[in-house]
Short mmCIF file of C-alpha atoms and ligand atoms in Angstrom, two decimals:
data_model
loop_
_atom_site.label_atom_id
_atom_site.label_comp_id
_atom_site.label_asym_id
_atom_site.label_seq_id
_atom_site.Cartn_x
_atom_site.Cartn_y
_atom_site.Cartn_z
CA MET B 3 62.39 -87.53 121.09
CA THR B 4 65.28 -89.69 121.83
CA LEU B 5 68.97 -88.74 121.12
CA PRO B 6 70.78 -90.48 118.17
CA ALA B 7 72.53 -93.44 119.52
CA HIS B 8 75.81 -92.69 117.58
CA ASP B 9 78.13 -89.86 118.48
CA THR B 10 78.68 -89.10 114.73
CA ASP B 11 74.66 -88.86 114.28
CA LEU B 12 74.46 -86.84 117.58
CA ARG B 13 77.29 -84.35 116.25
CA HIS B 14 75.47 -84.13 112.82
CA TRP B 15 72.29 -82.94 114.65
CA LEU B 16 73.95 -80.53 116.93
CA ARG B 17 75.99 -79.05 114.16
CA LYS B 18 72.93 -77.89 112.24
CA LEU B 19 71.42 -75.90 115.17
CA PRO B 20 72.28 -72.49 115.66
CA LYS B 21 74.24 -71.82 118.99
CA ALA B 22 76.69 -69.32 120.77
CA GLU B 23 79.99 -69.72 122.24
CA LEU B 24 80.22 -67.42 125.07
CA HIS B 25 83.27 -68.65 127.24
CA VAL B 26 86.29 -69.10 125.38
CA HIS B 27 89.75 -67.57 125.84
CA ILE B 28 91.41 -66.75 122.19
CA GLU B 29 94.84 -67.73 123.75
CA GLY B 30 93.31 -71.03 124.93
CA THR B 31 92.73 -71.71 121.28
CA LEU B 32 96.33 -72.03 120.21
CA GLU B 33 97.01 -75.58 119.02
CA PRO B 34 100.46 -76.83 119.38
CA GLU B 35 101.06 -76.95 115.74
CA LEU B 36 100.40 -73.26 115.26
CA MET B 37 102.26 -72.57 118.51
CA PHE B 38 105.40 -74.18 116.96
CA ASP B 39 104.61 -72.27 113.60
CA LEU B 40 104.45 -69.05 115.37
CA ALA B 41 107.75 -69.70 117.41
CA ARG B 42 109.58 -70.37 114.29
CA ARG B 43 108.28 -67.32 112.51
CA ASN B 44 109.19 -65.09 115.43
CA GLY B 45 112.66 -66.80 116.23
CA LEU B 46 111.54 -67.87 119.67
CA SER B 47 112.32 -71.06 121.23
CA LEU B 48 109.79 -73.11 123.22
CA PRO B 49 110.50 -75.23 126.28
CA TRP B 50 109.40 -78.39 124.35
CA PRO B 51 111.12 -80.12 121.57
CA ASP B 52 108.06 -80.95 119.52
CA VAL B 53 104.20 -80.91 119.18
CA GLN B 54 103.94 -84.36 120.91
CA ALA B 55 105.81 -83.09 123.82
CA VAL B 56 103.69 -80.29 124.30
CA ARG B 57 100.67 -82.37 124.12
CA ASN B 58 102.06 -84.68 126.73
CA ALA B 59 102.59 -81.76 129.22
CA TYR B 60 98.86 -81.34 129.16
CA ARG B 61 98.39 -83.07 132.20
CA PHE B 62 96.78 -80.65 134.60
CA THR B 63 96.21 -81.10 138.35
CA ASP B 64 94.47 -77.61 139.05
CA LEU B 65 93.82 -74.17 137.51
CA GLN B 66 97.35 -72.96 138.21
CA SER B 67 98.97 -75.82 136.64
CA PHE B 68 97.00 -75.09 133.40
CA LEU B 69 97.86 -71.35 133.62
CA ASP B 70 101.69 -71.87 133.83
CA LEU B 71 101.46 -73.49 130.56
CA TYR B 72 98.90 -71.38 129.06
CA TYR B 73 100.95 -68.11 129.57
CA ALA B 74 103.99 -69.87 128.39
CA GLY B 75 102.35 -70.89 125.05
CA ALA B 76 100.87 -67.33 124.50
CA GLY B 77 104.50 -66.07 124.38
CA VAL B 78 104.68 -66.92 120.87
CA LEU B 79 102.02 -64.45 119.82
CA CYS B 80 103.99 -61.21 118.77
CA THR B 81 102.59 -59.64 115.45
CA GLU B 82 99.19 -58.54 114.19
CA GLN B 83 99.34 -61.42 111.87
CA ASP B 84 100.01 -64.04 114.94
CA PHE B 85 96.73 -62.71 116.57
CA HIS B 86 94.87 -62.73 113.18
CA ASP B 87 96.10 -66.36 112.47
CA LEU B 88 95.02 -67.42 115.88
CA ALA B 89 91.67 -66.32 115.76
CA MET B 90 91.06 -67.19 112.14
CA ALA B 91 92.08 -70.82 113.07
CA TRP B 92 89.61 -71.03 115.93
CA LEU B 93 86.88 -69.42 113.77
CA GLN B 94 87.03 -72.12 111.19
CA ARG B 95 86.53 -74.84 113.87
CA ALA B 96 83.81 -72.59 115.42
CA ARG B 97 82.01 -72.47 112.14
CA ALA B 98 82.39 -76.30 111.66
CA ASP B 99 80.62 -76.82 114.97
CA GLY B 100 77.60 -74.59 113.99
CA VAL B 101 78.68 -71.49 116.13
CA VAL B 102 76.61 -68.48 114.61
CA HIS B 103 77.87 -66.10 117.44
CA ALA B 104 80.75 -65.94 119.74
CA GLU B 105 81.87 -63.64 122.73
CA ILE B 106 85.60 -64.12 122.89
CA MET B 107 87.74 -63.17 125.99
CA PHE B 108 91.31 -62.10 125.48
CA ASP B 109 93.95 -61.28 127.91
CA PRO B 110 95.87 -58.03 126.83
CA GLN B 111 98.06 -58.08 130.02
CA THR B 112 99.60 -61.37 129.03
CA HIS B 113 100.87 -59.51 125.63
CA THR B 114 101.79 -56.11 127.03
CA SER B 115 103.77 -57.35 129.87
CA ARG B 116 106.07 -58.78 126.95
CA GLY B 117 106.09 -55.42 125.17
CA ILE B 118 103.35 -56.26 122.61
CA PRO B 119 101.30 -52.93 121.98
CA ILE B 120 97.66 -53.43 122.81
CA LYS B 121 96.81 -51.98 119.37
CA VAL B 122 98.68 -54.95 117.85
CA VAL B 123 96.39 -57.40 119.86
CA PHE B 124 93.17 -55.47 118.74
CA ALA B 125 94.02 -55.10 115.05
CA GLY B 126 94.93 -58.94 114.72
CA LEU B 127 91.90 -60.18 116.35
CA ALA B 128 89.41 -57.81 114.75
CA SER B 129 90.63 -58.37 111.17
CA ALA B 130 89.91 -62.16 111.74
CA LEU B 131 86.54 -61.53 113.43
CA ARG B 132 85.46 -58.89 110.78
CA GLN B 133 86.44 -61.36 107.98
CA ALA B 134 84.19 -64.16 109.59
CA ARG B 135 81.39 -61.94 109.93
CA GLN B 136 81.46 -60.77 106.19
CA ASP B 137 82.38 -64.08 104.67
CA TRP B 138 80.27 -66.58 106.92
CA GLY B 139 77.78 -64.41 108.79
CA LEU B 140 79.40 -65.35 111.92
CA SER B 141 79.03 -62.67 114.48
CA SER B 142 81.16 -62.06 117.36
CA GLY B 143 82.25 -59.62 120.29
CA LEU B 144 85.39 -59.33 122.24
CA LEU B 145 85.73 -59.15 126.13
CA LEU B 146 88.78 -57.62 127.24
CA SER B 147 89.71 -59.61 130.35
CA PHE B 148 91.68 -58.58 133.53
CA LEU B 149 94.12 -60.96 135.01
CA ARG B 150 93.07 -61.26 138.75
CA HIS B 151 96.48 -62.40 139.73
CA LEU B 152 97.72 -58.90 139.10
CA SER B 153 96.61 -55.59 140.89
CA GLU B 154 93.64 -53.65 140.16
CA ARG B 155 95.92 -50.53 139.41
CA GLU B 156 97.34 -52.59 136.62
CA ALA B 157 93.61 -53.57 135.44
CA MET B 158 92.80 -49.85 135.40
CA ASP B 159 95.94 -49.14 133.55
CA THR B 160 95.18 -51.80 130.81
CA LEU B 161 91.60 -50.26 130.62
CA GLU B 162 92.93 -46.79 130.27
CA ALA B 163 95.46 -47.98 127.48
CA ALA B 164 92.59 -49.64 125.60
CA LEU B 165 90.05 -47.06 125.62
CA PRO B 166 91.63 -44.74 122.96
CA LEU B 167 90.94 -47.93 120.70
CA ARG B 168 87.25 -48.16 121.54
CA GLU B 169 85.98 -46.05 118.75
CA ALA B 170 87.84 -48.07 116.20
CA TYR B 171 86.65 -51.39 117.53
CA GLN B 172 83.37 -50.41 118.62
CA ASP B 173 81.72 -53.12 116.44
CA LEU B 174 83.51 -55.61 118.39
CA TRP B 175 84.73 -54.62 122.11
CA ILE B 176 81.51 -55.14 124.05
CA GLY B 177 82.70 -55.82 127.47
CA VAL B 178 85.19 -56.84 130.03
CA GLY B 179 85.90 -59.91 132.09
CA LEU B 180 87.97 -61.36 134.99
CA ASP B 181 90.17 -64.61 134.53
CA SER B 182 93.20 -66.25 135.65
CA ALA B 183 94.02 -67.62 139.34
CA GLU B 184 90.88 -67.41 141.31
CA ARG B 185 91.85 -68.62 144.86
CA ASP B 186 92.74 -65.57 146.97
CA ASN B 187 91.93 -63.21 144.32
CA PRO B 188 88.34 -62.37 145.04
CA PRO B 189 86.10 -60.33 142.68
CA GLU B 190 85.86 -57.44 145.32
CA LYS B 191 89.70 -56.80 144.46
CA PHE B 192 88.39 -55.30 141.32
CA ALA B 193 85.41 -53.38 142.44
CA ARG B 194 86.60 -49.99 141.11
CA VAL B 195 87.67 -51.06 137.89
CA PHE B 196 84.35 -52.82 137.28
CA THR B 197 82.59 -49.82 138.44
CA ARG B 198 84.40 -47.76 135.89
CA CYS B 199 83.57 -50.32 133.14
CA GLY B 200 79.82 -50.05 133.99
CA GLU B 201 79.88 -46.22 133.73
CA LEU B 202 81.39 -46.61 130.44
CA GLY B 203 78.78 -48.85 129.16
CA PHE B 204 80.55 -52.12 128.77
CA HIS B 205 78.99 -55.38 129.50
CA ARG B 206 80.54 -57.26 132.46
CA VAL B 207 81.54 -60.91 133.13
CA ALA B 208 83.56 -62.75 135.52
CA HIS B 209 84.84 -66.17 136.23
CA ALA B 210 83.52 -67.12 139.77
CA GLY B 211 82.89 -70.39 141.50
CA GLU B 212 85.43 -72.42 139.37
CA GLU B 213 87.95 -73.08 141.98
CA GLY B 214 86.97 -70.30 144.31
CA PRO B 215 83.91 -70.47 146.71
CA ALA B 216 80.31 -69.69 146.10
CA GLY B 217 80.82 -66.50 148.05
CA TYR B 218 82.97 -65.28 145.05
CA VAL B 219 79.77 -65.72 142.75
CA ARG B 220 77.95 -63.65 145.16
CA GLN B 221 80.68 -60.91 145.12
CA ALA B 222 80.78 -60.96 141.33
CA LEU B 223 77.00 -60.23 141.33
CA GLU B 224 76.73 -57.67 144.01
CA ILE B 225 80.09 -55.89 143.89
CA LEU B 226 81.15 -56.18 140.06
CA ASN B 227 77.45 -56.13 138.70
CA VAL B 228 78.20 -58.63 136.33
CA GLU B 229 75.40 -60.02 133.70
CA ARG B 230 77.04 -63.58 133.39
CA ILE B 231 79.16 -65.81 135.63
CA ASP B 232 81.79 -67.62 133.87
CA HIS B 233 81.79 -71.39 135.34
CA GLY B 234 79.91 -70.59 138.63
CA VAL B 235 79.60 -74.60 139.12
CA ARG B 236 80.36 -73.89 142.94
CA SER B 237 77.18 -71.88 143.28
CA SER B 238 75.16 -74.98 144.04
CA GLU B 239 77.11 -75.11 147.54
CA ASP B 240 74.96 -72.04 148.41
CA PRO B 241 71.40 -73.02 147.97
CA GLU B 242 70.01 -69.53 148.48
CA LEU B 243 72.48 -68.09 145.84
CA LEU B 244 71.47 -70.88 143.38
CA GLN B 245 67.65 -69.77 143.95
CA GLU B 246 68.80 -66.18 143.23
CA LEU B 247 70.61 -66.89 140.01
CA ILE B 248 67.62 -69.11 138.89
CA HIS B 249 65.24 -66.18 139.84
CA ARG B 250 67.23 -63.53 138.00
CA GLN B 251 68.19 -65.96 135.15
CA ILE B 252 71.83 -64.91 135.56
CA PRO B 253 73.47 -67.10 132.91
CA LEU B 254 76.26 -69.68 134.13
CA THR B 255 78.70 -70.45 131.20
CA VAL B 256 79.68 -73.89 131.99
CA CYS B 257 82.65 -75.60 130.37
CA PRO B 258 82.61 -79.19 131.02
CA LEU B 259 85.76 -80.69 129.66
CA SER B 260 87.64 -77.75 131.21
CA ASN B 261 86.23 -78.70 134.65
CA LEU B 262 87.21 -82.34 134.06
CA LYS B 263 90.69 -81.65 132.97
CA LEU B 264 91.40 -79.12 135.71
CA GLY B 265 89.96 -81.26 138.40
CA VAL B 266 86.90 -79.12 139.37
CA VAL B 267 84.98 -82.54 138.89
CA GLU B 268 86.48 -85.90 139.09
CA ARG B 269 84.09 -87.48 136.64
CA LEU B 270 81.75 -85.87 134.19
CA GLU B 271 79.01 -87.99 135.47
CA ASP B 272 79.38 -86.22 138.55
CA HIS B 273 78.91 -82.68 137.10
CA ASN B 274 76.12 -80.70 138.60
CA LEU B 275 75.14 -78.79 135.49
CA ALA B 276 72.37 -81.18 134.59
CA ARG B 277 71.07 -80.64 138.10
CA MET B 278 71.03 -76.86 137.94
CA LEU B 279 69.67 -76.89 134.47
CA ARG B 280 66.74 -79.27 135.64
CA ALA B 281 66.17 -76.74 138.68
CA GLY B 282 65.75 -73.89 136.18
CA ALA B 283 69.10 -72.22 135.87
CA CYS B 284 70.28 -70.70 132.78
CA ILE B 285 73.24 -72.77 131.92
CA THR B 286 75.20 -72.69 128.76
CA LEU B 287 77.87 -75.10 127.41
CA ASN B 288 81.08 -73.70 126.31
CA SER B 289 84.66 -74.94 125.64
CA ASP B 290 87.01 -72.31 127.60
CA ASP B 291 90.53 -73.21 126.35
CA PRO B 292 89.82 -76.07 123.67
CA ALA B 293 93.32 -76.41 122.54
CA TYR B 294 94.52 -77.36 126.10
CA PHE B 295 91.43 -79.33 127.34
CA GLY B 296 90.69 -81.63 124.43
CA GLY B 297 87.61 -80.39 123.03
CA TYR B 298 85.82 -77.91 121.04
CA LEU B 299 82.20 -76.71 121.48
CA LEU B 300 80.53 -79.80 120.07
CA ASP B 301 82.92 -82.15 121.82
CA ASN B 302 81.71 -80.50 125.09
CA TYR B 303 77.84 -80.90 124.01
CA VAL B 304 78.37 -84.44 123.22
CA ALA B 305 80.40 -85.44 126.24
CA ALA B 306 78.09 -83.61 128.54
CA ALA B 307 74.90 -85.26 126.70
CA ARG B 308 76.37 -88.78 127.15
CA ALA B 309 77.72 -88.49 130.70
CA LEU B 310 74.49 -86.84 132.23
CA GLU B 311 72.07 -88.54 129.76
CA LEU B 312 70.78 -85.16 128.67
CA SER B 313 67.58 -85.19 126.57
CA HIS B 314 66.88 -83.85 123.09
CA ASP B 315 64.86 -81.10 124.87
CA GLU B 316 67.60 -80.34 127.23
CA LEU B 317 70.17 -80.04 124.64
CA VAL B 318 67.74 -77.59 122.66
CA THR B 319 67.44 -75.63 125.78
CA LEU B 320 71.07 -75.22 126.31
CA MET B 321 71.50 -74.04 122.74
CA ALA B 322 68.54 -71.54 123.25
CA ASN B 323 70.23 -70.49 126.53
CA SER B 324 73.51 -69.62 124.67
CA LEU B 325 71.54 -67.42 122.34
CA ARG B 326 69.43 -65.87 125.15
CA ALA B 327 72.66 -65.34 127.26
CA SER B 328 74.48 -63.45 124.52
CA PHE B 329 74.86 -59.77 124.44
CA LEU B 330 73.25 -59.66 120.96
CA PRO B 331 70.53 -56.82 120.35
CA ALA B 332 67.05 -58.39 121.07
CA ALA B 333 66.09 -58.49 117.32
CA ASP B 334 69.22 -60.65 116.54
CA LYS B 335 68.37 -62.99 119.38
CA SER B 336 64.70 -63.62 118.59
CA ARG B 337 65.75 -64.24 114.89
CA LEU B 338 68.21 -66.87 115.88
CA LEU B 339 65.98 -68.34 118.45
CA ASP B 340 63.17 -68.61 115.77
CA GLN B 341 65.80 -70.30 113.54
CA LEU B 342 66.65 -72.71 116.13
CA ALA B 343 62.98 -73.53 116.88
CA ALA B 344 62.39 -74.03 112.94
CA ARG B 345 65.60 -76.23 112.54
CA VAL B 346 64.54 -78.47 115.58
CA GLY B 347 61.04 -78.73 114.06
CA GLN B 348 62.45 -80.01 110.65
CA ALA B 349 64.71 -82.54 112.35
N1 LIG P 125 89.65 -69.95 134.65
C1 LIG P 125 90.47 -68.83 134.97
N2 LIG P 125 91.25 -68.23 133.94
C2 LIG P 125 91.34 -68.75 132.66
C3 LIG P 125 90.83 -69.83 132.39
C4 LIG P 125 89.99 -70.51 133.31
O1 LIG P 125 89.29 -71.62 132.98
N3 LIG P 125 91.04 -70.09 130.96
C5 LIG P 125 91.95 -69.11 130.65
N4 LIG P 125 92.13 -68.26 131.85
ZN1 LIG P 126 87.46 -69.38 131.36
#
């Protein structure tokens, strides 16, 4: 089957098919308009005069140049209502893209370091996620992510501060992640805290092989025992590692527009996701920080499809991979995979 020639038709087709978003940072969904609203609400000033100036500042040269802005923007998030509004705004867009399940990263240390209690963050995000589940049947989970530019001690303290909330959020808090500046912050730095998370029964994911070398992907697998790799695009620099990822079907949550905006790839046409997918890797498409990188989930699908000439079947495989790679119970996965197959058949 050939793909629709026009992007609006392609989007329409993609929208109807069930898919999961597995790599999105909730702080990275903060659109400049909401950033200004929240700054006003909280009596804070921003280093930009207006929304357009913020957008103009979104010219990144690498991961760090983005992170500097991303942490500055997140400084407007103060109250439970702020976190609720942030998550609800993203959920509405995700629903419009045909997302049926989301596993969402959040960075508590970005907020606790400003004196925002971790329970405020959990409560605000949870009320929005529960509302989306109830009202729209959009299910979700939270991945508490540790900032890798900080120490392992601080990660451990964050985990300990969050654990008393586990029972209250057991329907949502499914696992942990590792994000922020990758260079010189190898996965092995977080060996003990990830071991503890494993013992506690949390799912584990980590960013690796975005800017860092393939060796960091190996460390994430062997030392942190992660079940998915976020990004992982540099894995292909080590053919033996790539073979292992394929053999074990370890998912790579790839974010094409993020990679383009942060200079991980120079041109989308050069992205290795199609080559890895065609070699049998479990690739999923995701949006990472959509407010900063100029695209939500469907934008990533359409951009990748056009630049890499993905086929109809390859796009369906990417959506099926997103469902398979999720941490949903097996029964939910097979229900959604059946739904995907049925809708593809109808199209
Ligand atoms: N990489 C690392 N840390 C991040 C990212 C990313 O793409 N987005 C938000 N935090
Ligand atoms: Zn990310």
